[in-house]
PDB file of C-alpha atoms in Angstrom:
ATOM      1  CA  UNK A   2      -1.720  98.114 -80.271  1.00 35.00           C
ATOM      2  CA  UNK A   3      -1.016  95.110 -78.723  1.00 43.00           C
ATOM      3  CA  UNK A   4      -2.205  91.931 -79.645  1.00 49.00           C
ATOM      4  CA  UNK A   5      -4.785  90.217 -77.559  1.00 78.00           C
ATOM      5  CA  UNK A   6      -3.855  86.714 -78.471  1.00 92.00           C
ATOM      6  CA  UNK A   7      -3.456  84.351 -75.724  1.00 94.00           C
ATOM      7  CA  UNK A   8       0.211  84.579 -74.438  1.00 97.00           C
ATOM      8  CA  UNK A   9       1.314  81.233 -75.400  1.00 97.00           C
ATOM      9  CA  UNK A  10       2.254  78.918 -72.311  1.00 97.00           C
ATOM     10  CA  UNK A  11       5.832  78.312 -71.575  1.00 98.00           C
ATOM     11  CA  UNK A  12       5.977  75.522 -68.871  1.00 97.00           C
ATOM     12  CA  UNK A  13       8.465  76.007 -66.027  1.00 98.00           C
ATOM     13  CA  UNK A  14       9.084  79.456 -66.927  1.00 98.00           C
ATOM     14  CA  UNK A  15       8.620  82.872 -65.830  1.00 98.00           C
ATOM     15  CA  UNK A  16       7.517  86.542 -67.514  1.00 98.00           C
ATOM     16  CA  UNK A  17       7.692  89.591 -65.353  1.00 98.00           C
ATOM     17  CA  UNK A  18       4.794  91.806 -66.426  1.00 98.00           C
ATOM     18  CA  UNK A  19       5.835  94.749 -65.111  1.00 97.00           C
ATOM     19  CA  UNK A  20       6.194  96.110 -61.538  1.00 97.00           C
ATOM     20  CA  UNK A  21       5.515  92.843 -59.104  1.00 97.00           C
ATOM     21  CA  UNK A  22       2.906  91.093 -62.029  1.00 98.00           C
ATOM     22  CA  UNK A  23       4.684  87.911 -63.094  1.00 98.00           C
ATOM     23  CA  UNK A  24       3.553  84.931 -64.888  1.00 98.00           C
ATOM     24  CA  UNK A  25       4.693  80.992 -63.105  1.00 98.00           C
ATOM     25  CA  UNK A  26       3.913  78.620 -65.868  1.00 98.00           C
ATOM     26  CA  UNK A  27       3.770  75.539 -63.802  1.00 97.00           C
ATOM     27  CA  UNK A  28       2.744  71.962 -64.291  1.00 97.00           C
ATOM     28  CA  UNK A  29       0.612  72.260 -66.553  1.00 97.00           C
ATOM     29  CA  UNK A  30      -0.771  75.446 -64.924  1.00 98.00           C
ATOM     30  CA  UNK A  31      -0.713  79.238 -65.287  1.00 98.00           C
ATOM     31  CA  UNK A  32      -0.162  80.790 -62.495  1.00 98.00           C
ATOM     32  CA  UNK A  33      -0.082  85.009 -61.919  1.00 98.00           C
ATOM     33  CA  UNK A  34       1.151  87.281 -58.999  1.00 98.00           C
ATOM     34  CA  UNK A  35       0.076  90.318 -57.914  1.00 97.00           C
ATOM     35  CA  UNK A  36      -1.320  91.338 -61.089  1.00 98.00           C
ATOM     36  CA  UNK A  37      -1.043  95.243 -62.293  1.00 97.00           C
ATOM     37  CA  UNK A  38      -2.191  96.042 -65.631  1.00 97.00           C
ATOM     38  CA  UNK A  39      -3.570  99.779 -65.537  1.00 97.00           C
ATOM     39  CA  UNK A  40      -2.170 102.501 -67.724  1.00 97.00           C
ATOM     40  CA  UNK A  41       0.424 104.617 -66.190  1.00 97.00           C
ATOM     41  CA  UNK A  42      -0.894 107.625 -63.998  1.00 96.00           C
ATOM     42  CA  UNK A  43      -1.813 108.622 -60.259  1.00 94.00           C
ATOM     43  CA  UNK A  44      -3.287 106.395 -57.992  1.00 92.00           C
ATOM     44  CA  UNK A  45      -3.563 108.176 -55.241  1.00 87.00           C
ATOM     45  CA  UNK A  46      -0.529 108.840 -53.306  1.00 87.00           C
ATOM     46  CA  UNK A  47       1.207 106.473 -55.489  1.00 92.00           C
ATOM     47  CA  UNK A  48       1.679 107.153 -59.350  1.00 95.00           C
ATOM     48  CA  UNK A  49       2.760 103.954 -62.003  1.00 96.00           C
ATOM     49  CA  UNK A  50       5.115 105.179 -64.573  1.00 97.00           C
ATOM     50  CA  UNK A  51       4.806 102.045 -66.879  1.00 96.00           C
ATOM     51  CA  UNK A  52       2.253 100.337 -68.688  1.00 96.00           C
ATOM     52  CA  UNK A  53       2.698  96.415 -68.610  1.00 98.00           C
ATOM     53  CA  UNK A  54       4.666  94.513 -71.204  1.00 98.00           C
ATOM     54  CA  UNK A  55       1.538  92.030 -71.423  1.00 98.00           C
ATOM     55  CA  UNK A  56      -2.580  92.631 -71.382  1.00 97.00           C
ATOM     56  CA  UNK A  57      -4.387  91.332 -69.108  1.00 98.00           C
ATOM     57  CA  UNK A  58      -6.776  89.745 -71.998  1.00 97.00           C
ATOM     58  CA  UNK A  59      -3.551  87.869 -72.973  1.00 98.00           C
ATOM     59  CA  UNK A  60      -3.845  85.724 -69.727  1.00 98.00           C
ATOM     60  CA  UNK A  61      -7.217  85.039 -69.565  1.00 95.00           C
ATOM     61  CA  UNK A  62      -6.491  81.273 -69.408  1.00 96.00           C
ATOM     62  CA  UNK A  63      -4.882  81.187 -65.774  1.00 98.00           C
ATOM     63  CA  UNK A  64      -5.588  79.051 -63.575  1.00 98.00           C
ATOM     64  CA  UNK A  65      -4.840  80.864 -60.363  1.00 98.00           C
ATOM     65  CA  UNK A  66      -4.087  84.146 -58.817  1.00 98.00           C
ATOM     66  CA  UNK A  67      -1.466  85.032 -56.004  1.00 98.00           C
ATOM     67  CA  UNK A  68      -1.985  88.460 -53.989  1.00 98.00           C
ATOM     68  CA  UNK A  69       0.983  89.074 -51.170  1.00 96.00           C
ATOM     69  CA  UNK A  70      -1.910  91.374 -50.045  1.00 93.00           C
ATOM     70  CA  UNK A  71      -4.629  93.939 -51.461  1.00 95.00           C
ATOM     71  CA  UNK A  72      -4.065  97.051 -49.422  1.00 87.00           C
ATOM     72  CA  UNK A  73      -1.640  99.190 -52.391  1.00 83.00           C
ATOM     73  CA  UNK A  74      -2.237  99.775 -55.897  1.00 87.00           C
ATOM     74  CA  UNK A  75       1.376  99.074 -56.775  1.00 91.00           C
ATOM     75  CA  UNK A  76       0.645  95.363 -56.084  1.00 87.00           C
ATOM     76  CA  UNK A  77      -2.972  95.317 -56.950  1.00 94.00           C
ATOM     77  CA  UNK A  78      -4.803  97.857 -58.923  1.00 94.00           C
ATOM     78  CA  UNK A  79      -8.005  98.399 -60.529  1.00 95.00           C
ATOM     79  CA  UNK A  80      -7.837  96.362 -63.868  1.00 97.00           C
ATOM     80  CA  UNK A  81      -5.432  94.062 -61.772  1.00 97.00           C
ATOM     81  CA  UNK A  82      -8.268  93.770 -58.776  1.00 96.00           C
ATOM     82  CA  UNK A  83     -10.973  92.739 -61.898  1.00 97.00           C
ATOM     83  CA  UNK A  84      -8.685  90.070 -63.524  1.00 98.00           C
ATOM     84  CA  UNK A  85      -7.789  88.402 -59.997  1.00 98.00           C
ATOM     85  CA  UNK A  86     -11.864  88.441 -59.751  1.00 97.00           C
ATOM     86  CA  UNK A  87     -12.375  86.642 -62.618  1.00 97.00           C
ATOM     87  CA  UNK A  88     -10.082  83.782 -62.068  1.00 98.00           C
ATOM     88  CA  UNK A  89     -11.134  80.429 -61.245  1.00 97.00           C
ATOM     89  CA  UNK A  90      -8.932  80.912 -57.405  1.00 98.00           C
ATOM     90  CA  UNK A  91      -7.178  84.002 -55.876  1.00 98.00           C
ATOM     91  CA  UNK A  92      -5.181  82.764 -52.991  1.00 98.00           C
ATOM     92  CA  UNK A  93      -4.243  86.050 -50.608  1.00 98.00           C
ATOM     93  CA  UNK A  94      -4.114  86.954 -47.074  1.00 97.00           C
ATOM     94  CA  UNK A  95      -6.877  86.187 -44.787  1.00 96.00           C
ATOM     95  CA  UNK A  96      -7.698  89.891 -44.415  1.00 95.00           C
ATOM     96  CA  UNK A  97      -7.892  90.280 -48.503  1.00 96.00           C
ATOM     97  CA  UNK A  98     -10.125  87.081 -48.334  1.00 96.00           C
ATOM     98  CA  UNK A  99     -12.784  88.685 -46.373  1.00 96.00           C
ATOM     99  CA  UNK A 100     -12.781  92.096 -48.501  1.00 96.00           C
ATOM    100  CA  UNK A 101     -12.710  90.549 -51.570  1.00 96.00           C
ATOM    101  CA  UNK A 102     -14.632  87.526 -51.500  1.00 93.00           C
ATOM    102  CA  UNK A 103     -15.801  85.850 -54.637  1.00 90.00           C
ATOM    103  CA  UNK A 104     -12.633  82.936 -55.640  1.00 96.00           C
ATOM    104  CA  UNK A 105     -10.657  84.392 -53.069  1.00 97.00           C
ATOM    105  CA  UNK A 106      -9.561  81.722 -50.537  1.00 98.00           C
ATOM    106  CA  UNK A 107      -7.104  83.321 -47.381  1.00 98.00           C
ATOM    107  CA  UNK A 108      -3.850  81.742 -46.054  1.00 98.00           C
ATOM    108  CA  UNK A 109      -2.397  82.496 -43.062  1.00 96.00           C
ATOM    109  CA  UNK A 110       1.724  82.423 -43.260  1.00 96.00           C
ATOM    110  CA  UNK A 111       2.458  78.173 -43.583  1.00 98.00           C
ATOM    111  CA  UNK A 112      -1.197  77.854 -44.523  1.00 98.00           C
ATOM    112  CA  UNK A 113      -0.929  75.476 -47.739  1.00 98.00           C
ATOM    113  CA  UNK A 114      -3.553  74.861 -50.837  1.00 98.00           C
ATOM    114  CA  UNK A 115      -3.015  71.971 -53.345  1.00 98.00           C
ATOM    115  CA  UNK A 116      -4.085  72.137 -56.455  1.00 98.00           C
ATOM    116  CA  UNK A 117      -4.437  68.908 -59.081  1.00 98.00           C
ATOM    117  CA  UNK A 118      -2.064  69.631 -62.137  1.00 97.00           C
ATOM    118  CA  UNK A 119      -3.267  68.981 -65.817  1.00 95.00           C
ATOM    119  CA  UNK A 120      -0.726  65.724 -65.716  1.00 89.00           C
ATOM    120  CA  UNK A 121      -2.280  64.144 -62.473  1.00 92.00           C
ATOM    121  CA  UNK A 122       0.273  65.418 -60.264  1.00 96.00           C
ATOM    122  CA  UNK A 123      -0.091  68.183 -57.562  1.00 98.00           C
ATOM    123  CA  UNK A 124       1.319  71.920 -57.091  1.00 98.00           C
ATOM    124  CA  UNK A 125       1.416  72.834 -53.266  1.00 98.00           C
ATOM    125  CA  UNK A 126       1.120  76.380 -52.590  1.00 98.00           C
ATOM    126  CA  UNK A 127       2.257  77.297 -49.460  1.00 98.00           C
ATOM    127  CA  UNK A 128       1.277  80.826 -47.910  1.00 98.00           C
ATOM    128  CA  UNK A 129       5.236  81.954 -45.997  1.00 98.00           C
ATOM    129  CA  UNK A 130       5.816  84.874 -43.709  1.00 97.00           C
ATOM    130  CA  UNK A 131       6.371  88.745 -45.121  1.00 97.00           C
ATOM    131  CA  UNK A 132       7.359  91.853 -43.282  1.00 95.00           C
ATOM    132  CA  UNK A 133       5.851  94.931 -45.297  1.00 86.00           C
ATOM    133  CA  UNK A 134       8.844  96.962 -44.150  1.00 84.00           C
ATOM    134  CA  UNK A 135      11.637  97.251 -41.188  1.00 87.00           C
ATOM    135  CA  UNK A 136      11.836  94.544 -39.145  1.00 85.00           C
ATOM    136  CA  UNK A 137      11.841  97.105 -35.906  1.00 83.00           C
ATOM    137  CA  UNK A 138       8.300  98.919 -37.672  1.00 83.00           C
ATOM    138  CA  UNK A 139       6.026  99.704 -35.244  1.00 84.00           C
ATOM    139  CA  UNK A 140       3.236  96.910 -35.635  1.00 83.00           C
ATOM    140  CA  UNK A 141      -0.721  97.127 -35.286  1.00 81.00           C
ATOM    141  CA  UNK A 142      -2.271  95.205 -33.141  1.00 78.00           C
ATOM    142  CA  UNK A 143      -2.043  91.649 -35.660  1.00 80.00           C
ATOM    143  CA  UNK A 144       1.647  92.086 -34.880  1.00 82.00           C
ATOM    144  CA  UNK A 145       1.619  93.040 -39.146  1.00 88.00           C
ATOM    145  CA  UNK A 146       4.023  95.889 -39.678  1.00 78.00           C
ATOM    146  CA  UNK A 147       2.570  98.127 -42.436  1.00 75.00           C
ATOM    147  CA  UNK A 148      -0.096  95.971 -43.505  1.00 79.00           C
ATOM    148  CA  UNK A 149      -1.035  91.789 -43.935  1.00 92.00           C
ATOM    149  CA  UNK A 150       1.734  90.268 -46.257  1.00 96.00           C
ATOM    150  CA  UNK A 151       2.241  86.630 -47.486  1.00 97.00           C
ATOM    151  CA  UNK A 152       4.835  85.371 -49.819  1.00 98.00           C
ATOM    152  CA  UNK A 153       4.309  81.864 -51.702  1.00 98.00           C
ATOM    153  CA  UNK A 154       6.555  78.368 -52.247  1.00 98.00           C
ATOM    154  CA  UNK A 155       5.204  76.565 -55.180  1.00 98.00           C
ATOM    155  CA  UNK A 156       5.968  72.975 -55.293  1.00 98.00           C
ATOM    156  CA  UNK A 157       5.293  69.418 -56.889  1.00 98.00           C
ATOM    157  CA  UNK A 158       6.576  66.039 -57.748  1.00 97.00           C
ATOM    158  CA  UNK A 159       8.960  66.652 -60.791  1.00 96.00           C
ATOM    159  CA  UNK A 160       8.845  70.731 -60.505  1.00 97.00           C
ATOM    160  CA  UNK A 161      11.419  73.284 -59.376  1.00 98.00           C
ATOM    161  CA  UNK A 162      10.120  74.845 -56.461  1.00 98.00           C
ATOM    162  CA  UNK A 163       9.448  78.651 -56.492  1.00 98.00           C
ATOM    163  CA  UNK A 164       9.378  81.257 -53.505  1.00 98.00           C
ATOM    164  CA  UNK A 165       7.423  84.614 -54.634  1.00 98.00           C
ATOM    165  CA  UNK A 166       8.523  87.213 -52.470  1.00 98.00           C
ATOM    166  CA  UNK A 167       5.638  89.362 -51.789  1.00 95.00           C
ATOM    167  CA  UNK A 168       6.437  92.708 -50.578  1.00 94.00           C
ATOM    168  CA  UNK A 169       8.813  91.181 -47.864  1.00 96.00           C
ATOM    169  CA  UNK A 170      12.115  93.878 -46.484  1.00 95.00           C
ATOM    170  CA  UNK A 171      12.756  91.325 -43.548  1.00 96.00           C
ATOM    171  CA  UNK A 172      16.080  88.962 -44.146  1.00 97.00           C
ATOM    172  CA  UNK A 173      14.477  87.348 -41.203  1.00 96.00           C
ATOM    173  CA  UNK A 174      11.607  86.286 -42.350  1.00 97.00           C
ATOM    174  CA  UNK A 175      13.969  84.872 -45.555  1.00 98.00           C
ATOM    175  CA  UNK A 176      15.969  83.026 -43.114  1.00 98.00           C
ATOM    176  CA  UNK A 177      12.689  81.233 -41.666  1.00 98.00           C
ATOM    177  CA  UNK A 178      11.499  80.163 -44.662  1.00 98.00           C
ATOM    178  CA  UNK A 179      14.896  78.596 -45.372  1.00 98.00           C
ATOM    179  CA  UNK A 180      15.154  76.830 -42.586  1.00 97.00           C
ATOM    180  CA  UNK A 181      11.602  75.420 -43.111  1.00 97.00           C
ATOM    181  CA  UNK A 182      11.167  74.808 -46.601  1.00 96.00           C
ATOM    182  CA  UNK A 183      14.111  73.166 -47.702  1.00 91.00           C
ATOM    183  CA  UNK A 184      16.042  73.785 -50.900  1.00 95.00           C
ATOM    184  CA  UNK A 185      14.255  76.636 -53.112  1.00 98.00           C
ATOM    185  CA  UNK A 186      14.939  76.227 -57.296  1.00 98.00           C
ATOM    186  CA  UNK A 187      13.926  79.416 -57.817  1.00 98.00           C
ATOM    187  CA  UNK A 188      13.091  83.001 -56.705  1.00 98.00           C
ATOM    188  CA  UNK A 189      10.409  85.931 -57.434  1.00 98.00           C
ATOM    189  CA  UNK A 190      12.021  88.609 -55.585  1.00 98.00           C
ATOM    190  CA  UNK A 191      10.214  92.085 -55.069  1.00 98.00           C
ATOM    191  CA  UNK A 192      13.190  94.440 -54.971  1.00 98.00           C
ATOM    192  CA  UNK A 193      13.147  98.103 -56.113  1.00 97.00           C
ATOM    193  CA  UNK A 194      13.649  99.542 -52.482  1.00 96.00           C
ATOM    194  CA  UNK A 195      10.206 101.414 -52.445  1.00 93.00           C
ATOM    195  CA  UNK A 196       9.851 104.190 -49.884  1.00 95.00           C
ATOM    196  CA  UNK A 197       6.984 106.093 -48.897  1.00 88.00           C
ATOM    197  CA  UNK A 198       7.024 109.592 -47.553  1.00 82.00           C
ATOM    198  CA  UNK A 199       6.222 109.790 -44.298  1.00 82.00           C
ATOM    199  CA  UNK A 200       6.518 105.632 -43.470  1.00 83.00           C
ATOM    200  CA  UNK A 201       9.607 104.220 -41.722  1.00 87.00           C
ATOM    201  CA  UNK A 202      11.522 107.287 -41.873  1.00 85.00           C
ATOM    202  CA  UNK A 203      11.085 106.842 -45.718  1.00 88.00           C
ATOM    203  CA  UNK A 204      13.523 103.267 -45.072  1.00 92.00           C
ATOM    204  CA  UNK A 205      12.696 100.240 -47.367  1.00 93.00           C
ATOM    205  CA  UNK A 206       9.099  98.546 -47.398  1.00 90.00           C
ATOM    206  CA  UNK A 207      10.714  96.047 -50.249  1.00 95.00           C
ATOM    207  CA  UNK A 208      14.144  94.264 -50.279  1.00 98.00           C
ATOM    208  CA  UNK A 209      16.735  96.925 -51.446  1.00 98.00           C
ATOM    209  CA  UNK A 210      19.387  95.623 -54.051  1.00 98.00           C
ATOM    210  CA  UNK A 211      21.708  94.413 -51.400  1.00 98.00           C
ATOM    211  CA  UNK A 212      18.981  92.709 -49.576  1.00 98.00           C
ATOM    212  CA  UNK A 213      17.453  90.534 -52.234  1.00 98.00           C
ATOM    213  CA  UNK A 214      21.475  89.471 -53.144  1.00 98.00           C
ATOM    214  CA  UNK A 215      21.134  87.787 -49.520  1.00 98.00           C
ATOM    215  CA  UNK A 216      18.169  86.779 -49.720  1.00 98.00           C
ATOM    216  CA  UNK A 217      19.258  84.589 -52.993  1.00 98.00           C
ATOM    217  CA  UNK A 218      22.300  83.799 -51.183  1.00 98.00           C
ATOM    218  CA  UNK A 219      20.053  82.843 -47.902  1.00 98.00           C
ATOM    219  CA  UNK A 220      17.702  80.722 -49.940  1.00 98.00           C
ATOM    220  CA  UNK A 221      20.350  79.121 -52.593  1.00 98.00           C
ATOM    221  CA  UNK A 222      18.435  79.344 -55.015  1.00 98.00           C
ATOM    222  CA  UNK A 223      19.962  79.120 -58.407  1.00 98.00           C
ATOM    223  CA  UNK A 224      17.655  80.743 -60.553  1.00 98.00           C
ATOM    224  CA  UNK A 225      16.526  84.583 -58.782  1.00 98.00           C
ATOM    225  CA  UNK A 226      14.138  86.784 -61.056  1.00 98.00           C
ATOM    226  CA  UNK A 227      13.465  90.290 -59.457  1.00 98.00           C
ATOM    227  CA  UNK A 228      10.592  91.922 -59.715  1.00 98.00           C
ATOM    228  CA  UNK A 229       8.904  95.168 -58.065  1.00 97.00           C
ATOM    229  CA  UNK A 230      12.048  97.369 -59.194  1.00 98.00           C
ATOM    230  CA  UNK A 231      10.107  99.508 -61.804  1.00 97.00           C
ATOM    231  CA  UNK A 232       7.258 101.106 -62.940  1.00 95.00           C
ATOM    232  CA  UNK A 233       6.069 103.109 -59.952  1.00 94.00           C
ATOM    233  CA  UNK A 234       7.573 106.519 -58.933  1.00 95.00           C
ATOM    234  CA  UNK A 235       8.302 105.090 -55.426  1.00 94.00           C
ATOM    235  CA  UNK A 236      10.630 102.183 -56.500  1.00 96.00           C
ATOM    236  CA  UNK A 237      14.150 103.551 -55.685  1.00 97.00           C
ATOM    237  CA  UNK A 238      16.538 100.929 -57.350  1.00 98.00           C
ATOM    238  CA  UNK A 239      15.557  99.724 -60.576  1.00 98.00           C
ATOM    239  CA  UNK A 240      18.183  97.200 -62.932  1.00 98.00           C
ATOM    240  CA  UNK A 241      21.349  98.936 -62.691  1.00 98.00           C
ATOM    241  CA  UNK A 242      21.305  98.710 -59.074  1.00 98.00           C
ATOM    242  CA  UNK A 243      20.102  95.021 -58.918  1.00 98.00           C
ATOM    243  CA  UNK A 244      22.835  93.976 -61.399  1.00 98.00           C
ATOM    244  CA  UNK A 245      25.810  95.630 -59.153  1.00 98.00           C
ATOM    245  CA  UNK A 246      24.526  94.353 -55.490  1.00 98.00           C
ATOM    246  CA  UNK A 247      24.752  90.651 -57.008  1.00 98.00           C
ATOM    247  CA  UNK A 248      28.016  91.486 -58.523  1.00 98.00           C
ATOM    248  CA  UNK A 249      29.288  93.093 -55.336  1.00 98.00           C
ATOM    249  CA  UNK A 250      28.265  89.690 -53.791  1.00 98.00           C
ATOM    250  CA  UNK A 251      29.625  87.479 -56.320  1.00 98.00           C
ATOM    251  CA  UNK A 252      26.456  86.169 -57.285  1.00 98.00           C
ATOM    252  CA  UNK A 253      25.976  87.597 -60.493  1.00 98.00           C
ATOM    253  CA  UNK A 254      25.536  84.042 -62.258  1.00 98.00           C
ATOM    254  CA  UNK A 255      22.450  83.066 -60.464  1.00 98.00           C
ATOM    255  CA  UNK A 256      20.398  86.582 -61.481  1.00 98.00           C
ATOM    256  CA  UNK A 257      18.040  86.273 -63.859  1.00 98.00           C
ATOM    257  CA  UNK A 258      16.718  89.945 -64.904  1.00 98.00           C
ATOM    258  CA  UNK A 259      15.701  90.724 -68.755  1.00 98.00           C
ATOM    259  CA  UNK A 260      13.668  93.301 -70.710  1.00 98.00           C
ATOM    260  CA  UNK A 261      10.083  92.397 -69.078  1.00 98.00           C
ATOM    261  CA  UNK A 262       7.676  90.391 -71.196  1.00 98.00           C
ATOM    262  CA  UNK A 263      10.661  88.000 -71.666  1.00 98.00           C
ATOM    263  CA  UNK A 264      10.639  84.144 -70.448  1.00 98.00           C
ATOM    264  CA  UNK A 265      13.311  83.425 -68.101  1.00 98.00           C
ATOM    265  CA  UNK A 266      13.588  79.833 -66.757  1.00 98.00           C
ATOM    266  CA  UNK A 267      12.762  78.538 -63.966  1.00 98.00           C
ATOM    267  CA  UNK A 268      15.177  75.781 -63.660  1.00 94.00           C
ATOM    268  CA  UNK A 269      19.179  76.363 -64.060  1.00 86.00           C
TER     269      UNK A 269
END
């Protein structure tokens, strides 16, 4: 069984959890992403295949919680919904916001929060554009194809600064943020390809392999840590597949990928 000691923090680091869940120790603060921590098994039309590499009781000390959005399990399931309940913040979409309520405070995409950092200093969380799956989706009638998606830039005086995906497919959207942000340390990149029966003519509602090499490429960033590539049946291109795309693109020293429930760095 696993221990339920408090994961000790490692600052300007990250630990992939399993599927998106990762851990941004920050500044003095712990920050965690789209957390997942049920057992494997269905959840409705989706089905996990992997447990995570860390309990949720283990990370009972953060700080804050980050939700791209709140609409599929694979991002946001039940013991993952409880823990982002209990935290001190949960920033999210502004849809999520209003379902969820309690410390959950909505950003619209370039939206920003600030929080004060245990050394007096300030991490600026900044809510970025996300395209749940083809650009050309059809879109409701919020102009959201598939459903409400935000990504996240982290930044602060004397920190790298850190783009978290989300469950963004759109190299558009990548190039925007780019262009607006400025220079990105690092990236959280939800890869894995996953495909739904029946959505998109079953075409990519994450960044494939290929994609999130251009993305890094787009943004780069120096330091790239996918995430989202395993532990759910719909996730089409897990390591092997990651590893060859940046390879393909010559970009293989800037990917960061381990065994999850490692710490990868942050800075290069």
């Amino acid at each position: 069984m696993a221990s339920s000691s408090p994961l000790p923090r490692h600052d300007g680091q990250a630990l992939v959890v399993g599927g998106p869940t990762t851990v941004l120790d920050l500044g003095g603060l712990r920050i965690v992403s789209d957390p997942t921590f049920d057992a494997p098994g269905p959840h409705g039309y989706l089905t996990k295949t992997e447990g995570p590499a860390v309990a949720e009781d283990r990370l009972a000390d953060v700080d804050l919680v980050l939700v791209s959005h709140d609409n599929h399990a694979d991002n946001f399931d039940d013991r993952g919904r409880a823990f982002a309940l209990a935290a001190p913040l949960l920033l999210t979409t502004t849809g999520a916001a209003g379902r969820l309520g309690g410390p959950a405070k909505g950003l619209g995409a370039w939206d920003t929060h600030t929080l004060t950092r245990p050394d007096g200093g300030e991490l600026t969380i900044t809510a970025v554009p996300a395209v749940h799956g083809p650009e050309d989706g059809e879109r409701d009638a919020d102009g959201e194809v598939n459903c409400q998606v935000v990504g996240f830039v982290l930044a602060g005086d004397g920190l790298p600064t850190v783009y978290v995906s989300g469950d963004n497919a759109s190299l558009c959207a990548v190039t925007e943020i780019a262009r607006r942000t400025g220079p990105i340390d690092a990236t959280v990149l939800h890869a894995g390809a996953a495909r739904v029966p029946g959505k998109f003519r079953q075409r990519p509602v994450s960044l494939d392999s290929a994609r999130a090499a251009a993305a890094a490429a787009i943004l780069g960033a120096p330091v790239n840590i996918p995430a989202h590539y395993t532990g759910w049946a719909h996730f089409t291109e897990g390591r092997d597949a990651l590893e060859h795309a940046f390879d393909d693109a010559g970009l293989t020293s800037i990917l960061c990928i381990a065994d999850h429930g490692t710490w990868l760095s942050l800075k290069p």
